[in-house]
Short mmCIF file of C-alpha atoms in Angstrom, two decimals:
data_model
loop_
_atom_site.label_atom_id
_atom_site.label_comp_id
_atom_site.label_asym_id
_atom_site.label_seq_id
_atom_site.Cartn_x
_atom_site.Cartn_y
_atom_site.Cartn_z
CA MET C 1418 -106.83 23.71 96.28
CA LYS C 1419 -106.93 24.34 92.53
CA LYS C 1420 -103.28 23.72 91.68
CA PHE C 1421 -103.41 24.42 87.96
CA ILE C 1422 -106.32 26.83 87.58
CA ASP C 1423 -103.95 29.76 86.98
CA ASN C 1424 -102.35 27.89 84.09
CA VAL C 1425 -105.76 27.38 82.53
CA GLU C 1426 -106.70 31.03 83.03
CA LYS C 1427 -103.51 32.07 81.24
CA ASN C 1428 -104.25 29.67 78.42
CA ILE C 1429 -107.81 30.97 78.07
CA ARG C 1430 -106.45 34.51 77.77
CA TRP C 1431 -104.18 33.22 75.00
CA PHE C 1432 -107.23 31.94 73.13
CA GLU C 1433 -108.88 35.33 73.57
CA ASN C 1434 -105.87 37.55 72.78
CA SER C 1435 -103.89 35.66 70.13
CA LYS C 1436 -106.42 35.96 67.29
CA VAL C 1437 -106.96 32.19 67.05
CA MET C 1438 -110.54 33.22 67.83
CA TYR C 1439 -111.63 36.26 65.86
CA PRO C 1440 -113.77 37.67 67.32
CA ALA C 1441 -112.56 36.60 70.73
CA ASP C 1442 -116.00 35.44 71.89
CA GLY C 1443 -115.95 32.33 69.68
CA PHE C 1444 -118.72 33.49 67.34
CA TRP C 1445 -116.78 32.32 64.28
CA GLY C 1446 -115.15 29.38 65.99
CA VAL C 1447 -111.48 28.63 66.56
CA ALA C 1448 -108.69 28.42 64.00
CA GLU C 1449 -106.57 25.29 63.72
CA ARG C 1450 -103.26 26.84 64.80
CA LEU C 1451 -100.73 29.63 64.74
CA VAL C 1452 -97.38 29.21 62.99
CA THR C 1453 -94.47 31.36 64.14
CA LEU C 1454 -92.67 33.45 61.54
CA ASP C 1455 -89.30 31.89 62.33
CA VAL C 1456 -90.45 28.55 60.89
CA GLU C 1457 -88.17 27.15 58.20
CA ASP C 1458 -88.92 28.45 54.70
CA ALA C 1459 -89.72 25.04 53.23
CA VAL C 1460 -92.18 24.21 56.02
CA ARG C 1461 -93.85 27.63 55.79
CA ASP C 1462 -94.20 27.33 52.03
CA GLU C 1463 -95.77 23.87 52.32
CA ILE C 1464 -98.31 25.10 54.89
CA MET C 1465 -99.14 28.14 52.79
CA GLU C 1466 -99.59 25.96 49.71
CA LYS C 1467 -101.80 23.31 51.29
CA PHE C 1468 -104.11 25.42 53.48
CA ALA C 1469 -106.83 27.48 51.88
CA ALA C 1470 -106.72 30.47 54.21
CA THR C 1471 -104.08 32.10 56.39
CA THR C 1472 -103.89 35.50 58.08
CA MET C 1473 -100.60 37.27 58.77
CA ARG C 1474 -100.04 38.66 62.25
CA LYS C 1475 -97.12 40.50 63.81
CA ASN C 1476 -95.18 37.45 65.01
CA CYS C 1477 -97.01 34.56 63.32
CA PHE C 1478 -99.65 33.63 60.83
CA VAL C 1479 -103.00 32.01 61.59
CA VAL C 1480 -104.02 28.83 59.79
CA GLU C 1481 -107.67 29.81 59.53
CA SER C 1482 -109.19 26.37 58.90
CA ARG C 1483 -112.04 25.76 61.34
CA ARG C 1484 -111.71 22.10 62.29
CA SER C 1485 -114.61 20.35 63.94
CA ASP C 1486 -112.46 18.46 66.46
CA CYS C 1487 -110.44 21.53 67.48
CA ASN C 1488 -113.65 23.49 67.99
CA PHE C 1489 -115.27 20.75 70.08
CA GLN C 1490 -112.17 20.41 72.25
CA THR C 1491 -111.96 24.16 72.82
CA ALA C 1492 -115.67 24.55 73.49
CA VAL C 1493 -115.71 21.78 76.11
CA MET C 1494 -112.60 23.24 77.75
CA PHE C 1495 -114.28 26.66 78.06
CA LEU C 1496 -117.46 25.06 79.40
CA LEU C 1497 -115.65 23.00 82.03
CA TYR C 1498 -113.61 26.00 83.13
CA SER C 1499 -116.77 28.09 83.44
CA ARG C 1500 -118.45 25.41 85.51
CA ILE C 1501 -115.53 25.19 87.92
CA THR C 1502 -115.07 28.96 88.26
CA ASN C 1503 -118.67 30.17 87.74
CA ASP C 1504 -117.44 32.34 84.86
CA ALA C 1505 -120.48 33.31 82.80
CA VAL C 1506 -118.43 35.05 80.10
CA ARG C 1507 -116.37 31.94 79.35
CA ARG C 1508 -119.51 29.82 79.48
CA LYS C 1509 -120.95 32.00 76.73
CA THR C 1510 -117.76 31.62 74.68
CA GLY C 1511 -118.05 27.84 74.88
CA GLU C 1512 -121.67 27.98 73.75
CA ASN C 1513 -120.81 30.42 70.96
CA ILE C 1514 -118.29 27.92 69.58
CA LEU C 1515 -120.92 25.19 69.66
CA ASP C 1516 -123.44 27.48 67.96
CA TYR C 1517 -120.84 28.03 65.27
CA LEU C 1518 -120.28 24.29 64.85
CA TYR C 1519 -123.96 23.36 64.60
CA PHE C 1520 -125.56 26.42 63.03
CA ARG C 1521 -122.95 28.46 61.11
CA SER C 1522 -120.04 26.26 60.04
CA ALA C 1523 -121.60 23.75 57.61
CA LEU C 1524 -119.13 21.27 59.10
CA LYS C 1525 -121.74 18.63 59.94
CA ARG C 1526 -122.92 16.50 57.05
CA PRO C 1527 -126.69 16.06 56.56
CA GLU C 1528 -128.53 12.82 57.24
CA ASN C 1529 -128.83 12.02 53.51
CA TYR C 1530 -125.08 12.27 52.90
CA LYS C 1531 -122.95 9.18 52.09
CA LEU C 1532 -121.58 9.37 55.65
CA PRO C 1533 -124.54 10.79 57.57
CA ASN C 1534 -123.85 13.18 60.44
CA ALA C 1535 -120.09 13.00 59.96
CA TRP C 1536 -118.02 16.10 60.60
CA ARG C 1537 -115.92 17.57 57.82
CA TRP C 1538 -112.25 18.15 58.49
CA SER C 1539 -112.45 21.89 57.76
CA ASP C 1540 -114.80 24.64 56.71
CA VAL C 1541 -112.36 25.52 53.91
CA ALA C 1542 -110.24 23.01 52.02
CA LEU C 1543 -108.26 23.01 48.78
CA THR C 1544 -108.70 19.26 48.24
CA PRO C 1545 -111.72 16.94 48.55
CA ASP C 1546 -112.72 17.07 52.19
CA GLY C 1547 -112.16 13.73 53.92
CA HIS C 1548 -113.82 12.39 57.02
CA TRP C 1549 -111.05 11.43 59.37
CA LEU C 1550 -111.36 8.60 61.87
CA ASP C 1551 -109.57 10.53 64.60
CA ASP C 1552 -111.35 13.85 64.13
CA ASN C 1553 -114.79 12.26 64.02
CA SER C 1554 -114.02 10.09 67.03
CA TRP C 1555 -113.32 13.25 69.02
CA CYS C 1556 -116.57 14.77 67.77
CA ILE C 1557 -118.48 11.69 68.95
CA LEU C 1558 -116.93 11.41 72.39
CA LEU C 1559 -117.18 15.15 73.10
CA GLN C 1560 -120.84 15.16 72.08
CA CYS C 1561 -121.18 12.42 74.70
CA ALA C 1562 -119.49 14.79 77.16
CA LEU C 1563 -122.10 17.42 76.39
CA CYS C 1564 -124.94 14.91 76.86
CA LYS C 1565 -123.71 13.78 80.27
CA ASN C 1566 -122.18 16.87 81.83
CA PHE C 1567 -123.93 19.76 80.10
CA PRO C 1568 -127.34 18.17 79.43
CA GLU C 1569 -129.02 21.46 78.56
CA LEU C 1570 -126.53 21.85 75.71
CA GLY C 1571 -126.81 18.20 74.76
CA LYS C 1572 -130.53 18.76 74.35
CA LYS C 1573 -130.09 22.07 72.50
CA TYR C 1574 -127.85 20.50 69.84
CA ASP C 1575 -129.37 16.98 69.94
CA CYS C 1576 -125.89 15.62 70.62
CA GLY C 1577 -127.04 12.16 71.63
CA LYS C 1578 -128.79 11.58 68.33
CA TRP C 1579 -125.85 12.74 66.23
CA ALA C 1580 -123.29 10.86 68.32
CA GLN C 1581 -125.21 7.59 68.12
CA ASN C 1582 -125.91 7.89 64.40
CA LEU C 1583 -122.27 8.53 63.55
CA ALA C 1584 -121.01 5.90 66.01
CA GLY C 1585 -123.00 3.28 64.11
CA HIS C 1586 -121.05 4.14 60.97
CA LEU C 1587 -117.79 4.24 62.92
CA ASN C 1588 -118.46 0.78 64.31
CA ALA C 1589 -119.14 -0.48 60.79
CA VAL C 1590 -115.85 0.86 59.44
CA VAL C 1591 -113.86 -0.57 62.35
CA GLN C 1592 -115.26 -4.02 61.58
CA ARG C 1593 -114.82 -3.49 57.84
CA ILE C 1594 -111.16 -2.54 58.20
CA GLU C 1595 -110.41 -5.34 60.66
CA GLU C 1596 -111.57 -7.83 58.03
CA THR C 1597 -108.94 -6.57 55.55
CA GLU C 1598 -105.19 -7.05 55.30
CA PRO C 1599 -102.71 -4.17 55.59
CA ASN C 1600 -101.75 -2.53 52.29
CA ALA C 1601 -98.23 -2.38 50.86
CA LYS C 1602 -97.35 0.42 53.29
CA GLY C 1603 -98.59 -1.57 56.27
CA GLU C 1604 -101.64 0.65 56.68
CA MET C 1605 -105.18 -0.51 57.41
CA THR C 1606 -107.60 1.84 55.69
CA ASP C 1607 -111.27 1.81 54.75
CA PRO C 1608 -111.72 -0.43 51.68
CA ALA C 1609 -114.91 1.48 50.89
CA LYS C 1610 -112.91 4.76 50.85
CA ILE C 1611 -115.58 6.54 52.90
CA TRP C 1612 -113.40 7.19 55.94
CA THR C 1613 -109.82 8.48 56.00
CA GLY C 1614 -107.10 7.29 58.36
CA ASN C 1615 -104.93 4.31 59.20
CA LEU C 1616 -106.81 2.26 61.80
CA ARG C 1617 -103.71 0.20 62.51
CA LEU C 1618 -102.22 3.04 64.57
CA PRO C 1619 -103.86 3.95 67.91
CA HIS C 1620 -103.85 7.60 66.79
CA TRP C 1621 -106.92 6.53 64.78
CA GLY C 1622 -107.93 3.17 66.22
CA GLY C 1623 -107.57 3.99 69.90
CA LEU C 1624 -109.70 7.07 69.51
CA ALA C 1625 -112.35 5.12 67.60
CA VAL C 1626 -112.51 2.59 70.45
CA PHE C 1627 -112.80 5.45 72.94
CA ALA C 1628 -115.70 7.01 71.04
CA LEU C 1629 -117.59 3.73 70.66
CA SER C 1630 -117.09 2.97 74.36
CA CYS C 1631 -118.62 6.32 75.32
CA VAL C 1632 -121.69 5.82 73.17
CA HIS C 1633 -122.17 2.29 74.49
CA ARG C 1634 -121.84 3.36 78.11
CA ILE C 1635 -124.39 6.15 77.80
CA PHE C 1636 -126.88 4.72 75.33
CA GLY C 1637 -126.27 0.96 75.37
CA HIS C 1638 -124.75 -0.47 72.20
CA PRO C 1639 -123.28 -3.90 73.00
CA GLU C 1640 -122.99 -4.61 69.27
CA TYR C 1641 -119.85 -2.44 69.28
CA LEU C 1642 -117.87 -4.96 71.34
CA PRO C 1643 -116.88 -7.47 68.59
CA GLY C 1644 -115.19 -4.79 66.49
CA ILE C 1645 -113.51 -3.30 69.54
CA ARG C 1646 -112.23 -6.70 70.65
CA ALA C 1647 -110.90 -7.47 67.17
CA TYR C 1648 -109.04 -4.17 67.07
CA LEU C 1649 -107.62 -4.46 70.60
CA THR C 1650 -106.58 -8.09 70.08
CA ARG C 1651 -104.44 -7.05 67.14
CA LEU C 1652 -103.23 -3.90 68.88
CA LYS C 1653 -102.03 -5.86 71.91
CA ALA C 1654 -99.71 -7.85 69.65
CA GLU C 1655 -98.47 -4.87 67.65
CA LEU C 1656 -98.27 -2.00 70.15
CA PRO C 1657 -94.69 -2.62 71.38
CA GLY C 1658 -93.48 -2.09 67.82
CA PHE C 1659 -95.07 1.34 67.45
CA SER C 1660 -93.50 4.69 68.34
CA THR C 1661 -93.88 6.20 71.79
CA SER C 1662 -96.46 8.66 70.51
CA GLU C 1663 -98.97 5.84 70.02
CA TYR C 1664 -98.91 4.52 73.61
CA ALA C 1665 -101.19 7.16 75.13
CA TYR C 1666 -103.76 6.89 72.33
CA ALA C 1667 -103.81 3.15 72.98
CA MET C 1668 -104.20 3.74 76.72
CA MET C 1669 -107.16 6.08 76.29
CA GLY C 1670 -109.02 3.66 74.04
CA ALA C 1671 -108.23 0.55 76.04
CA VAL C 1672 -109.09 2.08 79.43
CA ALA C 1673 -112.37 3.44 78.05
CA ALA C 1674 -113.30 0.01 76.65
CA ALA C 1675 -112.24 -1.77 79.84
CA GLU C 1676 -114.43 0.53 81.91
CA ALA C 1677 -117.40 0.57 79.53
CA PHE C 1678 -117.47 -3.14 78.63
CA ASN C 1679 -115.52 -4.74 81.51
CA ASP C 1680 -113.60 -6.56 78.81
CA ASP C 1681 -110.48 -8.62 79.55
CA ILE C 1682 -108.73 -7.87 76.24
CA ALA C 1683 -109.21 -4.17 76.88
CA LYS C 1684 -107.81 -4.51 80.40
CA GLU C 1685 -104.75 -6.36 79.11
CA THR C 1686 -104.14 -3.76 76.40
CA ALA C 1687 -104.49 -0.97 78.95
CA ARG C 1688 -101.88 -2.60 81.20
CA LEU C 1689 -99.53 -3.05 78.25
CA SER C 1690 -99.82 0.62 77.29
CA ARG C 1691 -99.18 1.52 80.93
CA ASP C 1692 -95.97 -0.52 80.97
CA LEU C 1693 -94.75 0.93 77.69
CA LEU C 1694 -95.38 4.52 78.79
CA ILE C 1695 -93.61 4.07 82.13
CA ASN C 1696 -90.62 2.37 80.50
CA ALA C 1697 -90.32 5.11 77.87
CA ALA C 1698 -90.56 8.05 80.29
CA ASP C 1699 -87.54 9.94 81.56
CA PRO C 1700 -87.25 9.01 85.27
CA ALA C 1701 -86.48 12.56 86.38
CA SER C 1702 -88.77 14.81 84.35
CA GLY C 1703 -91.40 12.33 83.19
CA THR C 1704 -91.12 13.49 79.60
CA LEU C 1705 -91.47 11.11 76.68
CA PRO C 1706 -89.27 10.96 73.57
CA SER C 1707 -90.73 12.36 70.38
CA GLY C 1708 -91.24 9.71 67.73
CA HIS C 1709 -94.35 10.58 65.72
CA TYR C 1710 -93.86 10.41 61.97
CA GLU C 1711 -95.25 13.94 61.50
CA ALA C 1712 -92.95 15.54 64.09
CA PRO C 1713 -89.19 15.89 64.61
CA ALA C 1714 -87.86 12.88 66.51
CA GLY C 1715 -85.57 12.94 69.53
CA LYS C 1716 -85.23 11.58 73.03
CA ALA C 1717 -84.97 15.06 74.56
CA LEU C 1718 -87.81 16.56 72.51
CA ALA C 1719 -91.13 16.92 74.35
CA ASP C 1720 -93.79 16.67 71.64
CA MET C 1721 -96.92 18.59 72.62
CA ILE C 1722 -99.01 17.74 69.54
CA TYR C 1723 -98.93 13.94 69.40
CA THR C 1724 -97.32 12.62 72.57
CA LEU C 1725 -96.96 14.34 75.95
CA ASN C 1726 -100.33 16.09 75.77
CA TRP C 1727 -102.21 12.82 75.28
CA SER C 1728 -100.11 11.08 77.90
CA LEU C 1729 -101.51 13.52 80.49
CA LEU C 1730 -105.08 12.55 79.64
CA GLY C 1731 -104.37 8.84 79.25
CA LEU C 1732 -102.53 8.57 82.55
CA GLN C 1733 -105.35 10.43 84.29
CA MET C 1734 -107.79 7.85 83.00
CA TYR C 1735 -105.58 4.95 84.04
CA SER C 1736 -104.91 6.41 87.50
CA LEU C 1737 -108.64 6.39 88.21
CA PHE C 1738 -109.17 3.02 86.55
CA ALA C 1739 -106.37 1.48 88.67
CA PRO C 1740 -106.08 3.79 91.71
CA GLU C 1741 -103.68 1.44 93.47
CA ASP C 1742 -101.00 1.99 90.79
CA GLN C 1743 -98.55 4.40 92.41
CA ALA C 1744 -96.12 4.35 89.48
CA VAL C 1745 -98.78 5.78 87.19
CA LYS C 1746 -99.67 8.52 89.68
CA GLU C 1747 -96.01 9.46 90.08
CA LEU C 1748 -95.47 9.69 86.33
CA LEU C 1749 -98.66 11.71 85.90
CA ASP C 1750 -97.56 14.16 88.61
CA LYS C 1751 -94.17 14.60 86.94
CA GLN C 1752 -95.74 15.26 83.56
CA LEU C 1753 -98.30 17.72 84.93
CA THR C 1754 -95.53 19.62 86.72
CA LEU C 1755 -93.36 19.64 83.60
CA VAL C 1756 -96.08 20.85 81.26
CA ALA C 1757 -97.13 23.58 83.69
CA SER C 1758 -93.52 24.75 83.95
CA ILE C 1759 -93.03 25.17 80.19
CA GLN C 1760 -96.16 27.22 79.53
CA ASP C 1761 -95.12 30.09 77.29
CA ASP C 1762 -94.36 33.30 79.21
CA SER C 1763 -93.53 35.45 76.18
CA THR C 1764 -94.68 39.05 76.29
CA GLU C 1765 -96.29 38.83 72.83
CA ALA C 1766 -100.05 38.32 72.91
CA GLU C 1767 -99.80 35.70 70.15
CA PHE C 1768 -97.81 33.41 72.45
CA ASN C 1769 -98.31 34.34 76.07
CA GLY C 1770 -100.05 31.52 77.93
CA CYS C 1771 -99.89 28.93 75.13
CA TRP C 1772 -98.11 25.63 74.72
CA ARG C 1773 -96.18 25.40 71.49
CA GLY C 1774 -95.75 22.18 69.56
CA MET C 1775 -92.36 21.02 70.84
CA TYR C 1776 -90.03 21.76 73.74
CA ASP C 1777 -86.30 21.01 73.73
CA MET C 1778 -85.52 19.59 77.16
CA GLU C 1779 -81.75 19.95 76.73
CA LYS C 1780 -81.92 23.61 75.76
CA GLY C 1781 -84.75 24.44 78.16
CA SER C 1782 -86.75 26.27 75.49
CA TRP C 1783 -89.20 25.72 72.67
CA GLY C 1784 -87.41 24.12 69.75
CA GLY C 1785 -86.36 20.90 68.09
CA GLY C 1786 -87.36 21.64 64.51
CA ASN C 1787 -90.53 21.61 62.46
CA CYS C 1788 -92.54 19.52 60.07
CA TYR C 1789 -95.60 20.36 58.03
CA GLU C 1790 -97.92 19.22 60.85
CA GLY C 1791 -95.68 19.07 63.94
CA GLY C 1792 -92.82 20.85 65.62
CA SER C 1793 -92.14 23.83 67.83
CA SER C 1794 -93.47 26.55 65.51
CA SER C 1795 -96.98 25.10 65.28
CA ILE C 1796 -99.30 26.16 68.11
CA TYR C 1797 -102.52 24.18 67.89
CA THR C 1798 -105.80 25.21 69.51
CA GLY C 1799 -107.19 21.70 69.69
CA TRP C 1800 -104.79 18.75 70.00
CA THR C 1801 -102.43 20.84 72.17
CA ASN C 1802 -103.79 23.81 74.08
CA ALA C 1803 -107.40 22.87 74.78
CA PRO C 1804 -106.56 19.24 75.72
CA VAL C 1805 -103.72 20.34 78.03
CA SER C 1806 -106.03 22.79 79.79
CA LEU C 1807 -108.66 20.05 80.03
CA ALA C 1808 -106.06 17.81 81.69
CA PHE C 1809 -105.33 20.52 84.26
CA LEU C 1810 -109.01 21.16 84.94
CA LEU C 1811 -109.70 17.46 85.33
CA HIS C 1812 -106.75 17.06 87.68
CA ASP C 1813 -108.04 19.87 89.89
CA THR C 1814 -111.43 18.16 90.13
CA GLY C 1815 -109.95 14.69 90.73
CA LYS C 1816 -111.54 13.41 87.53
CA SER C 1817 -110.53 12.25 84.05
CA LEU C 1818 -111.92 11.86 80.56
CA LEU C 1819 -113.76 8.79 81.87
CA GLU C 1820 -116.01 11.11 83.85
CA LEU C 1821 -116.08 13.97 81.36
CA THR C 1822 -117.24 11.76 78.49
CA GLY C 1823 -119.86 9.94 80.53
CA ILE C 1824 -118.23 6.53 80.90
CA ARG C 1825 -118.36 7.25 84.62
CA ASN C 1826 -120.44 9.79 86.49
CA PHE C 1827 -118.66 13.08 87.04
#
């Protein structure tokens, strides 16, 4: 029985009807997010000022930036849905998005660039376009997913070549950063200023470990292990001091490394992230408190951009890595049920079938406030909607990101 396939179908119709894809077949990719018109004036003004292109709609405006990671996440979600349901139209949409990424977007840097084969943050940007550790990690691991589970597309786009080339540079920066001390803000950033992002937090570091683990598992790169072990050794000591939003990122990276390298430090870090997530979760609903620095904070606020969405995918990975762990399965079931229950049922096409950025558990509605990046009024394509639908699709197949990204066979 496909328990959540209806939720995914509704979400796919949101992608098609909300104007986050225009045209709806993915030919020009997927926008970063919608922002509802009831967002606070100061937040709206900051978004309008810092993003190069927006389009006004009836009940929202579209942040038109085409991000490489959001497009990869959405494309893979469409492809997996089409494979499960034999839906040729949605299969074509997924491939259209990939065609946009590789052939029309100019998002991928050339091989003679200072960071060869990296993916730009956006097709349009008002400031110098950085190469983010988290975004590029997603691009690597989802190209691995294409190689392993959609090999005809992996061959079409030469995903294995690009993923391996960029992973070599990612491995180098992980080792380079681990050899430095935190700056005055406590951040660990690239001393060469080629990559952007604070490796100290699992939001960046956990995803980098995940990406390197995928490339090693598929193509064989044992030279990645020293950098991964250095990062996870430090993370194991620091993770309890981070906010709840970081636990699932840590779990995804540590489980991937434990599976790909059979490494003891990775296994220990995975178990620690498991304990922290279970202890932080509400016993009844399974929700997690919001604590990310780019989102409103609160114990009763379910953050769908940085926290609860990634917990679904991390717990899925852990439940297959440690199938005897009933507490993890119970928490995962609670979170899946919760997220399915809050899917937007508005009548407006811009919102129907989506998951917004934050849900107020006490009020039983979307809410809790807004920040420039996070909050209830931001409705992300990648990072929220596509990953949540991927979690539902993977649940219905009894799989996880371990299988989707090629660390295990699907």
